[in-house]
PDB file of C-alpha atoms in Angstrom:
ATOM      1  CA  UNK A   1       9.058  11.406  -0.853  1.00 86.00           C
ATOM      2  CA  UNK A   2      11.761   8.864  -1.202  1.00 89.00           C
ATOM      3  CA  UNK A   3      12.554   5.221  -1.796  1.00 92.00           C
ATOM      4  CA  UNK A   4      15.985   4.108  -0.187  1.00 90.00           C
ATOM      5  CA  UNK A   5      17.755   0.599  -1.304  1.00 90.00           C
ATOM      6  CA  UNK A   6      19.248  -1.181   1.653  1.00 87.00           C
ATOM      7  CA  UNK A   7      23.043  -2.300   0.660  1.00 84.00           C
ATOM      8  CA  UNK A   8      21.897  -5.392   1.786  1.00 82.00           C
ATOM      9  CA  UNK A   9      19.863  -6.008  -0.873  1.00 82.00           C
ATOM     10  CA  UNK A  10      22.460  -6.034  -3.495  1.00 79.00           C
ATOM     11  CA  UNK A  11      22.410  -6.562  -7.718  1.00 86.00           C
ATOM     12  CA  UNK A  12      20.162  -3.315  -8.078  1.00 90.00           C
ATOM     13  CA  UNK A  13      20.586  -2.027 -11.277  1.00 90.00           C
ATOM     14  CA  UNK A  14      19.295   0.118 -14.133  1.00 81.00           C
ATOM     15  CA  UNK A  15      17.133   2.615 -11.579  1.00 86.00           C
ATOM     16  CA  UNK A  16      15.445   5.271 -13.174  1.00 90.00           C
ATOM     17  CA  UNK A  17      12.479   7.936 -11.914  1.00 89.00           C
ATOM     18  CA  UNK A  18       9.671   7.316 -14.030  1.00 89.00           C
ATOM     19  CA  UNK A  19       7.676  10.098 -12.261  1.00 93.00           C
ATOM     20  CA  UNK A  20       7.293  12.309  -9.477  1.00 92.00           C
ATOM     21  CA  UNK A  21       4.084  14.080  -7.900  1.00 93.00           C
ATOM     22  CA  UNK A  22       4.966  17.602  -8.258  1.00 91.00           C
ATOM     23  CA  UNK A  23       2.943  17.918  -4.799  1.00 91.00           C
ATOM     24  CA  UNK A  24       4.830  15.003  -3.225  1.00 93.00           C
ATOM     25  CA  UNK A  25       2.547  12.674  -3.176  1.00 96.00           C
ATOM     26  CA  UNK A  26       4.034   9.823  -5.103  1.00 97.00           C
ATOM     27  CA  UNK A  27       6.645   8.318  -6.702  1.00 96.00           C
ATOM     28  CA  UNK A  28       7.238   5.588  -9.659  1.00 96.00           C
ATOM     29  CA  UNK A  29      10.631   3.918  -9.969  1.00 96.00           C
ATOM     30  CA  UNK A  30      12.093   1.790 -12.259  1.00 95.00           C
ATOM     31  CA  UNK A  31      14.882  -0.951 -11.854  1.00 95.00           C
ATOM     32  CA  UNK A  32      16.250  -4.251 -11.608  1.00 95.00           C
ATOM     33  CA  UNK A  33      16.425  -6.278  -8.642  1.00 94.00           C
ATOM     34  CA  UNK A  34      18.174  -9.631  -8.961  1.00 92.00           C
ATOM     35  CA  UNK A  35      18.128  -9.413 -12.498  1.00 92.00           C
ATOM     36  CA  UNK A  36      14.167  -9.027 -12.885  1.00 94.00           C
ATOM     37  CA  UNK A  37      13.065  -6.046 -14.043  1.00 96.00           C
ATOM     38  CA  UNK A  38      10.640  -4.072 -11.094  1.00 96.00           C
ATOM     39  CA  UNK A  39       8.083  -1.046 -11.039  1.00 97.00           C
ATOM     40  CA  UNK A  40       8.119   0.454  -7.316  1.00 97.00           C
ATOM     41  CA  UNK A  41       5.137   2.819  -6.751  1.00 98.00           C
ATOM     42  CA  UNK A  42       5.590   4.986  -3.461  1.00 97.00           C
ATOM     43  CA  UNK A  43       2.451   7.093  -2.478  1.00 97.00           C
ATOM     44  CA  UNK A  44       0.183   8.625   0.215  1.00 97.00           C
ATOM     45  CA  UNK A  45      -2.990   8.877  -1.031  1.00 97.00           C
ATOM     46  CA  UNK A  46      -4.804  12.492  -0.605  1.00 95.00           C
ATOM     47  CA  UNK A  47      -7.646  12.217   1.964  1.00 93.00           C
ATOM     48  CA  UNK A  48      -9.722  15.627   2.388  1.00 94.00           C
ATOM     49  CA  UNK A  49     -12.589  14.398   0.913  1.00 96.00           C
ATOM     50  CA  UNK A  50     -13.850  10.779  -0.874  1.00 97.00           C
ATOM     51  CA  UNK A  51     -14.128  12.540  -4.426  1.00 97.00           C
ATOM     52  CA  UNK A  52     -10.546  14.188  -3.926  1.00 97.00           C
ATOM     53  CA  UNK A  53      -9.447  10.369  -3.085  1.00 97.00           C
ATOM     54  CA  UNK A  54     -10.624   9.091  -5.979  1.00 98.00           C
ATOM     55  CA  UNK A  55      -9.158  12.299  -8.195  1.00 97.00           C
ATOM     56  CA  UNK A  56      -5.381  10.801  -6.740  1.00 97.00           C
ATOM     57  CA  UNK A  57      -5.794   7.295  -7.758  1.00 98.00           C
ATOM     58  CA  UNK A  58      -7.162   7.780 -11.403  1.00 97.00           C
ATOM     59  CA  UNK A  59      -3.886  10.704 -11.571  1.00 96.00           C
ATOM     60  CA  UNK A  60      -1.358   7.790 -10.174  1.00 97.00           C
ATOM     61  CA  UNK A  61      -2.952   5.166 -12.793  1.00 97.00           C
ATOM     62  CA  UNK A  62      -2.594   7.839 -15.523  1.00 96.00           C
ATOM     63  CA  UNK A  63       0.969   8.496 -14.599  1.00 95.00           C
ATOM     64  CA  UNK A  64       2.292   4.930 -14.623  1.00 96.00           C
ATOM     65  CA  UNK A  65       3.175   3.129 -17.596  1.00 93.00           C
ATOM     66  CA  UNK A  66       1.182   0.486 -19.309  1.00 95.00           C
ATOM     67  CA  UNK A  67       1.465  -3.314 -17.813  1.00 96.00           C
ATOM     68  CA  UNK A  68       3.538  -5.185 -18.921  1.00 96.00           C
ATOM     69  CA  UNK A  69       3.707  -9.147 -18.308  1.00 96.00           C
ATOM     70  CA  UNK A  70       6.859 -10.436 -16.355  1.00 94.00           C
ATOM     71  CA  UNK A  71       7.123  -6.898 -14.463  1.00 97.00           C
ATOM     72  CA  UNK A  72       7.184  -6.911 -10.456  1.00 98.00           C
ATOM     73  CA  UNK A  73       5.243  -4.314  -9.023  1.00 98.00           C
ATOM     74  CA  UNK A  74       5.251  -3.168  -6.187  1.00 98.00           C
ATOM     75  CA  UNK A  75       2.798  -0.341  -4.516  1.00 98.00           C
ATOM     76  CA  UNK A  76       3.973   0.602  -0.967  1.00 98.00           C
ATOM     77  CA  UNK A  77       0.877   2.889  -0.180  1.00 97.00           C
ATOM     78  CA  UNK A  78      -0.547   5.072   3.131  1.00 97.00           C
ATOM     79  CA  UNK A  79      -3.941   4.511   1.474  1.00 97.00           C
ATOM     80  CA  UNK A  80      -5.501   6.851   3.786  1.00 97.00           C
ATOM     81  CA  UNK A  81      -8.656   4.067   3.457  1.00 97.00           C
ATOM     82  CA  UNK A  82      -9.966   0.415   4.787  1.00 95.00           C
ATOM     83  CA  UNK A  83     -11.506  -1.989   2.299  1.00 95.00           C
ATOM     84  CA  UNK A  84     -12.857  -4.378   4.480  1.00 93.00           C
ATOM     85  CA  UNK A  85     -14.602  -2.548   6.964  1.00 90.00           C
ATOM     86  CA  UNK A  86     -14.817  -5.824   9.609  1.00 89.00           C
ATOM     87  CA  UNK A  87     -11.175  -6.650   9.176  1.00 93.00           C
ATOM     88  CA  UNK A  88      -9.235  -3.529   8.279  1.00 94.00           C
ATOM     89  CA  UNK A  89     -11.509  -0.940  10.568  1.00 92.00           C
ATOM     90  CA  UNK A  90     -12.883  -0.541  14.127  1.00 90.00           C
ATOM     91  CA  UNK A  91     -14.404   2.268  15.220  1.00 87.00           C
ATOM     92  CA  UNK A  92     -14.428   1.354  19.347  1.00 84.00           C
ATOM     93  CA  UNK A  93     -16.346   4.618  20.039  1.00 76.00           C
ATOM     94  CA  UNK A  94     -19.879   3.433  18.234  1.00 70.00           C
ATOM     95  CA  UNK A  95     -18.892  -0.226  16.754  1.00 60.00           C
ATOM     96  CA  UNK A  96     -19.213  -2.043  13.424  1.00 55.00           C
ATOM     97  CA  UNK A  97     -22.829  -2.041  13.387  1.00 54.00           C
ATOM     98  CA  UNK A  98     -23.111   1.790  13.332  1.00 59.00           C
ATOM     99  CA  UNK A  99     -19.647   2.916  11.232  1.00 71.00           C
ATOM    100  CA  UNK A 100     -20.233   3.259   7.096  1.00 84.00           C
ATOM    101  CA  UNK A 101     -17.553   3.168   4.692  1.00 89.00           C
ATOM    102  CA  UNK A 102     -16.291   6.754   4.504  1.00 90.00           C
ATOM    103  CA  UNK A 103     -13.831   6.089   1.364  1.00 95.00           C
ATOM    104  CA  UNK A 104     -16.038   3.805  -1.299  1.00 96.00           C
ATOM    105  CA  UNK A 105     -15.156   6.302  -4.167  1.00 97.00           C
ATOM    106  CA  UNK A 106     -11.597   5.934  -3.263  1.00 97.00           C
ATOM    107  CA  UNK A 107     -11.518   2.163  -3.185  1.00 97.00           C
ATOM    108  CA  UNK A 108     -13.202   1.922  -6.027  1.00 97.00           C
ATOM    109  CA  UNK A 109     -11.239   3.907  -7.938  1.00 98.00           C
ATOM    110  CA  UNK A 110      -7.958   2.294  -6.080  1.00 98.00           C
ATOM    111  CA  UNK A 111      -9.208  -1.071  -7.157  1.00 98.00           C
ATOM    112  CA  UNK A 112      -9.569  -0.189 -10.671  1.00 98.00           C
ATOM    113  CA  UNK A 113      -5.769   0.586 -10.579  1.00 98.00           C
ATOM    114  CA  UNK A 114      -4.841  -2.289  -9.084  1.00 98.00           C
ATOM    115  CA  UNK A 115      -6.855  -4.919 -10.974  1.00 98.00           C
ATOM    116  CA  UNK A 116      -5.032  -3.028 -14.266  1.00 98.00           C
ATOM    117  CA  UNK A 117      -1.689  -3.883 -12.561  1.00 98.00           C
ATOM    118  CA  UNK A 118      -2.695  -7.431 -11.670  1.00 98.00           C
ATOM    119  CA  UNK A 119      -1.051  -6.648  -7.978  1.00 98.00           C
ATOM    120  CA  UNK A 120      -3.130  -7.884  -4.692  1.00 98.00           C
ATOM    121  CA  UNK A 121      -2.878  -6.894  -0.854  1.00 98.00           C
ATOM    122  CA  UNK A 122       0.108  -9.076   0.259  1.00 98.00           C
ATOM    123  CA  UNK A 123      -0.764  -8.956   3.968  1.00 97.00           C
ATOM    124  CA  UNK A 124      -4.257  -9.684   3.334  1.00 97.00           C
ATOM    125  CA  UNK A 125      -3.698 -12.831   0.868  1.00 97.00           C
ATOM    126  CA  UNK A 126      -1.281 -13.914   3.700  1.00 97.00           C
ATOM    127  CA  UNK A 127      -3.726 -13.299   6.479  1.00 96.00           C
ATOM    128  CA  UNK A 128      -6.823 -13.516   4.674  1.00 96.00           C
ATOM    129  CA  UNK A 129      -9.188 -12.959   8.323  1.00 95.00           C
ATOM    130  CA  UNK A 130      -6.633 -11.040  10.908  1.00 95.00           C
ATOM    131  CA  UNK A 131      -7.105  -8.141  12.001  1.00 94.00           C
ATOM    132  CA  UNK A 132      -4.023  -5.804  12.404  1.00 93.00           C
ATOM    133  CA  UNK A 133      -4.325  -1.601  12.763  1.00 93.00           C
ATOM    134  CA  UNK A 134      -1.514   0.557  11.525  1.00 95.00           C
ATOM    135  CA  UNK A 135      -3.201   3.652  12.376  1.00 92.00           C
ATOM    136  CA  UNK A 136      -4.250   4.345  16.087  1.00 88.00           C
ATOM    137  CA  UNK A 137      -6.476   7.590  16.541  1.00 88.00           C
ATOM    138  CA  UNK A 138      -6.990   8.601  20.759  1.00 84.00           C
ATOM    139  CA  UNK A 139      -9.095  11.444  22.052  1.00 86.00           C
ATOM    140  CA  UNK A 140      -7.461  12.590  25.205  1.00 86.00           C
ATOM    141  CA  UNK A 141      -5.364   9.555  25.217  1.00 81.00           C
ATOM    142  CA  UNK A 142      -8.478   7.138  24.779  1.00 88.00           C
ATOM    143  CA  UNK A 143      -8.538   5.118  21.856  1.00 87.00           C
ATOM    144  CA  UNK A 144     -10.894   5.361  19.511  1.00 89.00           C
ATOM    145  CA  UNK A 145     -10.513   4.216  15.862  1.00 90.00           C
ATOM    146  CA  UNK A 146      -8.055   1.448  14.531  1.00 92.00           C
ATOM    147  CA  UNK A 147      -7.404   1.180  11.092  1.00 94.00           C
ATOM    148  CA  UNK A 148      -5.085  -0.709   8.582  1.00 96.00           C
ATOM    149  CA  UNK A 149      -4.203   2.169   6.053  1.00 97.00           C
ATOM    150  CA  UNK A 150      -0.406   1.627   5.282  1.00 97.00           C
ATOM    151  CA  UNK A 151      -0.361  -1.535   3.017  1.00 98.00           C
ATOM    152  CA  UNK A 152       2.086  -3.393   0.482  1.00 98.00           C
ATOM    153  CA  UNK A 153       0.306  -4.515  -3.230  1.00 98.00           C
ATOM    154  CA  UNK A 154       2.125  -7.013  -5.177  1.00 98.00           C
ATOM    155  CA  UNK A 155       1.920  -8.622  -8.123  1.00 98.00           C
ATOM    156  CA  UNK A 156      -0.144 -11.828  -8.125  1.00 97.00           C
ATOM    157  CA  UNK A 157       3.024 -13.851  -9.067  1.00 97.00           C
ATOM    158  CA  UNK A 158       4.614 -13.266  -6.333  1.00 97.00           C
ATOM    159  CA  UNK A 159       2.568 -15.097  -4.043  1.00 96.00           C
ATOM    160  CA  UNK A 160       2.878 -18.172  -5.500  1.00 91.00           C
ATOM    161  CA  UNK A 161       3.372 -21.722  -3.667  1.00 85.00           C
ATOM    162  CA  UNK A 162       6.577 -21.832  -5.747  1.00 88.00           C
ATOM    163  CA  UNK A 163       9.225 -20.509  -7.653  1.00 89.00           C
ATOM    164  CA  UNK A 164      10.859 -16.725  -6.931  1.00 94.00           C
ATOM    165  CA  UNK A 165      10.754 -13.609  -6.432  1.00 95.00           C
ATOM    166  CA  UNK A 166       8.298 -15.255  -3.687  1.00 96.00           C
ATOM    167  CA  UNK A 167       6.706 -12.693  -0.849  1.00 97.00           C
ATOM    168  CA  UNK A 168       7.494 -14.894   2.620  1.00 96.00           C
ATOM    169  CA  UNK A 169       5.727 -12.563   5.162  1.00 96.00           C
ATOM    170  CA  UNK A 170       4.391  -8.773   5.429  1.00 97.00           C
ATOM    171  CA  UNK A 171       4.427  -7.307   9.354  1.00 96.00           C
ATOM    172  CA  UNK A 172       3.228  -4.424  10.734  1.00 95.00           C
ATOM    173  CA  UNK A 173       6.258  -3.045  13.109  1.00 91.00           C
ATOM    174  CA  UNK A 174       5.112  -0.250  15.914  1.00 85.00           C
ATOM    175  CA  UNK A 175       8.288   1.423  17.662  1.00 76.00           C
ATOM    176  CA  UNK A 176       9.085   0.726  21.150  1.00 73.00           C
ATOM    177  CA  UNK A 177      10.090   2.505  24.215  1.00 70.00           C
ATOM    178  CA  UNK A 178      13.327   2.295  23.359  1.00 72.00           C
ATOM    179  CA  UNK A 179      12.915   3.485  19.784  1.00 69.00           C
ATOM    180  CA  UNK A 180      11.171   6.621  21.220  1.00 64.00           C
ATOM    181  CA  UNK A 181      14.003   6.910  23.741  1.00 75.00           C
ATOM    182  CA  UNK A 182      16.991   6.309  21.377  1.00 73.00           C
ATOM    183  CA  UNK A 183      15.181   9.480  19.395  1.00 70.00           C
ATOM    184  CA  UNK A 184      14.457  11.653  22.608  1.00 75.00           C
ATOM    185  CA  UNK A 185      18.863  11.098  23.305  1.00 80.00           C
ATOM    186  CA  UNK A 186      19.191  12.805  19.414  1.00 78.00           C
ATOM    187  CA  UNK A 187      16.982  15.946  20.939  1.00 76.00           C
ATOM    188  CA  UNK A 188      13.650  15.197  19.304  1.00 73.00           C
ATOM    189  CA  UNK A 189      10.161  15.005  20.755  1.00 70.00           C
ATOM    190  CA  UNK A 190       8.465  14.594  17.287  1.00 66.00           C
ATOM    191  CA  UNK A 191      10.700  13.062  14.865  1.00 61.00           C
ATOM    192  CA  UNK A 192       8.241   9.776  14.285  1.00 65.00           C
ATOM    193  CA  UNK A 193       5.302   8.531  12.634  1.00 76.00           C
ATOM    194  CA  UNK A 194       2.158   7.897  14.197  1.00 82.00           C
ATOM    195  CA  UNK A 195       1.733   4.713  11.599  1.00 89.00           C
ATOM    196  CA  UNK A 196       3.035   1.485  11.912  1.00 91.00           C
ATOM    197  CA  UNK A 197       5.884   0.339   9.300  1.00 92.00           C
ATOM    198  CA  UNK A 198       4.812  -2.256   6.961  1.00 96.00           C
ATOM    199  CA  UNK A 199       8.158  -4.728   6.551  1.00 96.00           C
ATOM    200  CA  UNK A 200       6.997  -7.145   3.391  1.00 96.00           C
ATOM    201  CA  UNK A 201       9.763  -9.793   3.084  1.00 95.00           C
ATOM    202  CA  UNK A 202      10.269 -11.101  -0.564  1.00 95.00           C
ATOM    203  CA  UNK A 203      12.888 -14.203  -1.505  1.00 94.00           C
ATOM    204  CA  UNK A 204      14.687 -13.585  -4.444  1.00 92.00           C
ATOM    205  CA  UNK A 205      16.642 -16.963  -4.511  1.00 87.00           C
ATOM    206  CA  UNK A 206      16.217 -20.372  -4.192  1.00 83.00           C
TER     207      UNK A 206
END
């Protein structure tokens, strides 16, 4: 796992790896952005079993360090889970009314961490009642399942009406035809994801 800066983004400074998942499957960074001092969290959640989901987020919680007030966090996550079942989840094959929660040890435990780092669901407080799939799962090319695993957490304070760093808009991105095609040219017939990219947009500046 990695976590790239865009030049772009400019006045990054003081970055430091606070830790890293000896099986991959997260990272913690520390640094400035813009002056304010940031906590990134990269991870993909483990997802054999509900118990084992819940095992990975108390081990991320224990790795971080302790809130602190003023921080922004952010927690760019593949989930591997849907908290609201009727917005985040369709199961096309037997519908709504049939489907259970198959993760409620793993959000529970995921929602312990995140109430202890004060950070919320940016594309859900922006969109509190769309529904949007970043994960598409066919049978023999039929779809069957939809749901919105891959998700951006950020601190409460950054959703406010005013003042900055202020989150603007989080998308969900799928690749075209012509992404796939500009890939096939390189030689590959594999080198994507089968998720969509989550692009959160954050103003620093006034």
């Amino acid at each position: 796992m990695a976590l790239c800066f865009a030049k772009e983004l400019g006045d990054i400074a003081a970055t430091s790896t606070v830790t890293r998942d000896p099986n991959g499957r997260y990272l913690i960074v520390q640094c400035t952005i813009h002056g304010r001092e940031t906590v990134i969290v990269c991870a993909h959640s483990d997802n054999h079993s509900d118990t084992e989901q819940a095992d990975f987020y108390g081990r991320l919680q224990r790795s971080l360090p302790a809130h602190k007030v003023g921080v922004d966090y952010f927690f760019l996550l593949d989930a591997n889970n849907a908290p609201d079942w009727s917005l985040d989840h369709r199961n096309l094959s037997v519908g709504p009314a049939v489907s259970k929660q198959d993760r409620p040890l793993g959000i529970e435990t995921m929602t312990t961490l995140f109430d202890a780092y004060h950070v919320v669901d940016s594309f859900r407080c922006l969109q509190p009642y769309a529904f949007e799939s970043t994960r598409d799962n066919r049978i023999d090319g039929k779809l069957t399942c939809q749901k919105r695993l891959d998700r951006v957490y950020v601190s409460r304070h950054m959703l406010r009406p005013t003042g900055t760093p202020a989150v603007r808009s989080t998308r969900h991105l799928w690749p075209e035809e012509v992404d796939f095609s500009a890939l096939r040219q390189l030689g590959s017939e594999s080198k994507w994801s089968d998720h969509a990219t989550v692009a959160c947009s954050v103003r620093y500046t006034n």
